[in-house]
PDB file of C-alpha atoms in Angstrom:
ATOM      1  CA  MET A   1      37.454 -16.561  10.068  1.00 49.00           C
ATOM      2  CA  THR A   2      34.277 -15.439   8.916  1.00 55.00           C
ATOM      3  CA  ASN A   3      32.455 -12.387  10.432  1.00 59.00           C
ATOM      4  CA  ARG A   4      28.776 -12.841  10.264  1.00 57.00           C
ATOM      5  CA  LYS A   5      26.015 -10.397  11.284  1.00 64.00           C
ATOM      6  CA  ILE A   6      23.698 -12.241  13.479  1.00 56.00           C
ATOM      7  CA  ILE A   7      20.016 -11.046  13.490  1.00 63.00           C
ATOM      8  CA  THR A   8      17.709 -11.873  16.247  1.00 66.00           C
ATOM      9  CA  ILE A   9      14.282 -12.532  14.822  1.00 68.00           C
ATOM     10  CA  ASP A  10      11.006 -12.252  17.041  1.00 68.00           C
ATOM     11  CA  GLY A  11       8.536 -14.055  14.661  1.00 70.00           C
ATOM     12  CA  GLY A  12       5.783 -13.294  17.209  1.00 75.00           C
ATOM     13  CA  SER A  13       6.178  -9.340  17.183  1.00 82.00           C
ATOM     14  CA  ALA A  14       4.151  -7.330  15.408  1.00 86.00           C
ATOM     15  CA  GLU A  15       6.864  -5.146  14.154  1.00 87.00           C
ATOM     16  CA  TYR A  16       8.648  -8.058  12.513  1.00 88.00           C
ATOM     17  CA  TRP A  17       5.375  -8.977  10.603  1.00 90.00           C
ATOM     18  CA  ARG A  18       5.065  -5.163   9.425  1.00 93.00           C
ATOM     19  CA  GLN A  19       8.590  -5.039   8.079  1.00 91.00           C
ATOM     20  CA  ARG A  20       8.001  -8.365   6.273  1.00 92.00           C
ATOM     21  CA  LYS A  21       4.693  -7.261   4.870  1.00 94.00           C
ATOM     22  CA  GLU A  22       6.441  -3.779   3.898  1.00 95.00           C
ATOM     23  CA  GLY A  23       9.394  -5.868   2.276  1.00 95.00           C
ATOM     24  CA  PHE A  24       7.100  -8.125   0.110  1.00 96.00           C
ATOM     25  CA  ARG A  25       4.921  -5.219  -0.809  1.00 97.00           C
ATOM     26  CA  LEU A  26       7.967  -3.345  -2.354  1.00 96.00           C
ATOM     27  CA  ILE A  27       8.977  -6.448  -4.204  1.00 96.00           C
ATOM     28  CA  TYR A  28       5.656  -6.886  -5.623  1.00 97.00           C
ATOM     29  CA  ALA A  29       5.524  -3.225  -6.635  1.00 96.00           C
ATOM     30  CA  ALA A  30       8.828  -3.690  -8.626  1.00 96.00           C
ATOM     31  CA  GLU A  31       7.442  -6.968 -10.182  1.00 96.00           C
ATOM     32  CA  ARG A  32       4.531  -4.950 -11.246  1.00 96.00           C
ATOM     33  CA  ALA A  33       6.468  -2.220 -12.568  1.00 95.00           C
ATOM     34  CA  ALA A  34       8.868  -4.510 -14.511  1.00 95.00           C
ATOM     35  CA  LYS A  35       5.620  -6.012 -16.012  1.00 95.00           C
ATOM     36  CA  ARG A  36       4.413  -2.611 -17.172  1.00 94.00           C
ATOM     37  CA  LEU A  37       7.637  -1.999 -18.470  1.00 92.00           C
ATOM     38  CA  GLU A  38       7.469  -4.909 -20.843  1.00 92.00           C
ATOM     39  CA  THR A  39       4.248  -4.005 -22.274  1.00 91.00           C
ATOM     40  CA  ALA A  40       4.276  -0.176 -22.242  1.00 90.00           C
ATOM     41  CA  PRO A  41       4.430   1.690 -25.634  1.00 89.00           C
ATOM     42  CA  MET A  42       7.731   3.492 -26.333  1.00 89.00           C
ATOM     43  CA  TYR A  43       6.039   6.838 -27.444  1.00 87.00           C
ATOM     44  CA  LEU A  44       2.828   8.190 -26.867  1.00 85.00           C
ATOM     45  CA  HIS A  45       0.716  10.495 -29.096  1.00 82.00           C
ATOM     46  CA  GLY A  46       1.443  13.952 -28.313  1.00 81.00           C
ATOM     47  CA  GLY A  47      -0.884  15.811 -30.789  1.00 84.00           C
ATOM     48  CA  TYR A  48      -0.288  17.172 -34.082  1.00 85.00           C
ATOM     49  CA  ASP A  49       2.209  19.863 -35.461  1.00 83.00           C
ATOM     50  CA  GLU A  50       0.925  22.702 -37.743  1.00 85.00           C
ATOM     51  CA  ASP A  51       1.476  20.240 -40.845  1.00 86.00           C
ATOM     52  CA  GLY A  52      -0.493  17.486 -39.595  1.00 85.00           C
ATOM     53  CA  ASP A  53       2.266  15.401 -38.488  1.00 85.00           C
ATOM     54  CA  VAL A  54       1.956  13.290 -35.353  1.00 86.00           C
ATOM     55  CA  ILE A  55       4.093  14.667 -32.304  1.00 85.00           C
ATOM     56  CA  ALA A  56       5.667  11.759 -30.890  1.00 86.00           C
ATOM     57  CA  ILE A  57       6.454  11.822 -26.780  1.00 87.00           C
ATOM     58  CA  GLU A  58       8.711   9.338 -25.291  1.00 90.00           C
ATOM     59  CA  ASN A  59       6.851   7.331 -22.743  1.00 88.00           C
ATOM     60  CA  LEU A  60       9.406   7.602 -19.607  1.00 90.00           C
ATOM     61  CA  GLY A  61       6.904   7.075 -17.024  1.00 90.00           C
ATOM     62  CA  PRO A  62       7.172   3.280 -16.603  1.00 92.00           C
ATOM     63  CA  TYR A  63      10.856   3.627 -16.551  1.00 93.00           C
ATOM     64  CA  ASP A  64      10.779   6.278 -13.804  1.00 94.00           C
ATOM     65  CA  ASP A  65       8.236   3.971 -11.767  1.00 94.00           C
ATOM     66  CA  MET A  66      10.907   0.929 -12.187  1.00 95.00           C
ATOM     67  CA  ASP A  67      13.681   3.151 -11.007  1.00 94.00           C
ATOM     68  CA  ASP A  68      11.587   4.332  -8.022  1.00 95.00           C
ATOM     69  CA  ALA A  69      10.650   0.679  -7.201  1.00 96.00           C
ATOM     70  CA  ILE A  70      14.316  -0.616  -7.304  1.00 95.00           C
ATOM     71  CA  ARG A  71      15.416   2.507  -5.072  1.00 94.00           C
ATOM     72  CA  ALA A  72      12.868   1.643  -2.558  1.00 96.00           C
ATOM     73  CA  ILE A  73      13.847  -2.057  -2.259  1.00 95.00           C
ATOM     74  CA  LYS A  74      17.440  -0.862  -2.024  1.00 93.00           C
ATOM     75  CA  GLY A  75      16.523   1.546   0.938  1.00 93.00           C
ATOM     76  CA  ASN A  76      14.658  -1.429   2.747  1.00 94.00           C
ATOM     77  CA  GLU A  77      16.678  -3.723   4.733  1.00 92.00           C
ATOM     78  CA  THR A  78      14.065  -6.338   4.971  1.00 92.00           C
ATOM     79  CA  ALA A  79      13.103  -6.295   1.393  1.00 94.00           C
ATOM     80  CA  VAL A  80      16.787  -6.998   0.692  1.00 93.00           C
ATOM     81  CA  SER A  81      17.182  -9.719   2.988  1.00 91.00           C
ATOM     82  CA  ILE A  82      14.098 -11.448   1.444  1.00 93.00           C
ATOM     83  CA  LEU A  83      15.828 -11.317  -1.956  1.00 94.00           C
ATOM     84  CA  VAL A  84      19.027 -12.579  -0.724  1.00 92.00           C
ATOM     85  CA  ALA A  85      17.217 -15.563   0.875  1.00 91.00           C
ATOM     86  CA  GLN A  86      15.365 -16.090  -2.603  1.00 92.00           C
ATOM     87  CA  ARG A  87      19.018 -15.439  -4.338  1.00 91.00           C
ATOM     88  CA  ARG A  88      17.110 -12.915  -6.524  1.00 92.00           C
ATOM     89  CA  THR A  89      19.762 -10.522  -8.081  1.00 92.00           C
ATOM     90  CA  GLN A  90      17.457  -8.712 -10.351  1.00 93.00           C
ATOM     91  CA  ILE A  91      13.706  -7.701 -10.971  1.00 94.00           C
ATOM     92  CA  GLY A  92      12.953  -7.673 -14.618  1.00 89.00           C
ATOM     93  CA  ASN A  93      16.247  -6.350 -16.170  1.00 90.00           C
ATOM     94  CA  TYR A  94      17.141  -4.270 -13.354  1.00 92.00           C
ATOM     95  CA  PRO A  95      20.021  -5.638 -11.181  1.00 92.00           C
ATOM     96  CA  ILE A  96      19.720  -4.958  -7.552  1.00 92.00           C
ATOM     97  CA  ASN A  97      23.337  -4.248  -6.371  1.00 89.00           C
ATOM     98  CA  ALA A  98      22.665  -4.374  -2.516  1.00 89.00           C
ATOM     99  CA  VAL A  99      21.444  -8.126  -3.046  1.00 89.00           C
ATOM    100  CA  ILE A 100      24.594  -8.580  -5.320  1.00 89.00           C
ATOM    101  CA  ASP A 101      26.849  -7.377  -2.795  1.00 87.00           C
ATOM    102  CA  ALA A 102      25.181  -9.471  -0.012  1.00 86.00           C
ATOM    103  CA  LEU A 103      25.685 -12.387  -1.883  1.00 86.00           C
ATOM    104  CA  LEU A 104      28.845 -11.844  -3.242  1.00 82.00           C
ATOM    105  CA  PRO A 105      30.657  -9.589  -0.491  1.00 63.00           C
ATOM    106  CA  GLU A 106      34.158 -10.196  -2.034  1.00 57.00           C
ATOM    107  CA  HIS A 107      33.025  -8.937  -5.360  1.00 54.00           C
ATOM    108  CA  GLY A 108      32.429  -5.370  -4.039  1.00 52.00           C
ATOM    109  CA  GLY A 109      29.787  -4.528  -6.425  1.00 50.00           C
ATOM    110  CA  PHE A 110      29.619  -3.925 -10.112  1.00 53.00           C
ATOM    111  CA  GLU A 111      32.697  -2.859 -12.253  1.00 56.00           C
ATOM    112  CA  ASP A 112      32.563  -0.628 -15.421  1.00 52.00           C
ATOM    113  CA  PRO A 113      34.592  -2.721 -17.881  1.00 53.00           C
ATOM    114  CA  ASP A 114      36.007   0.418 -19.448  1.00 48.00           C
TER     115      ASP A 114
END
């Protein structure tokens, strides 16, 4: 016997549409972060040292932004349900474990091959 979580939806309520708007906003923010991550330079110019050589600084900002966006999606039940309905298990190259777990409940998440 399959146990299913039955969700009651009141499509006319303001709260429903506020939650949907927030869910789609979080997904769109993650898509924008993924796009920035694709085009962001790997290193930034950090000035010059005493020999005149360029000091390269790793550009970690886009990676941090993408991590924050994925974390925000995982924390929002509506965003996860939207991605489950779309069957989107990743944004960019970042998997969303909450969506994978919802689509494959018997899988139990990712396993480390080691």
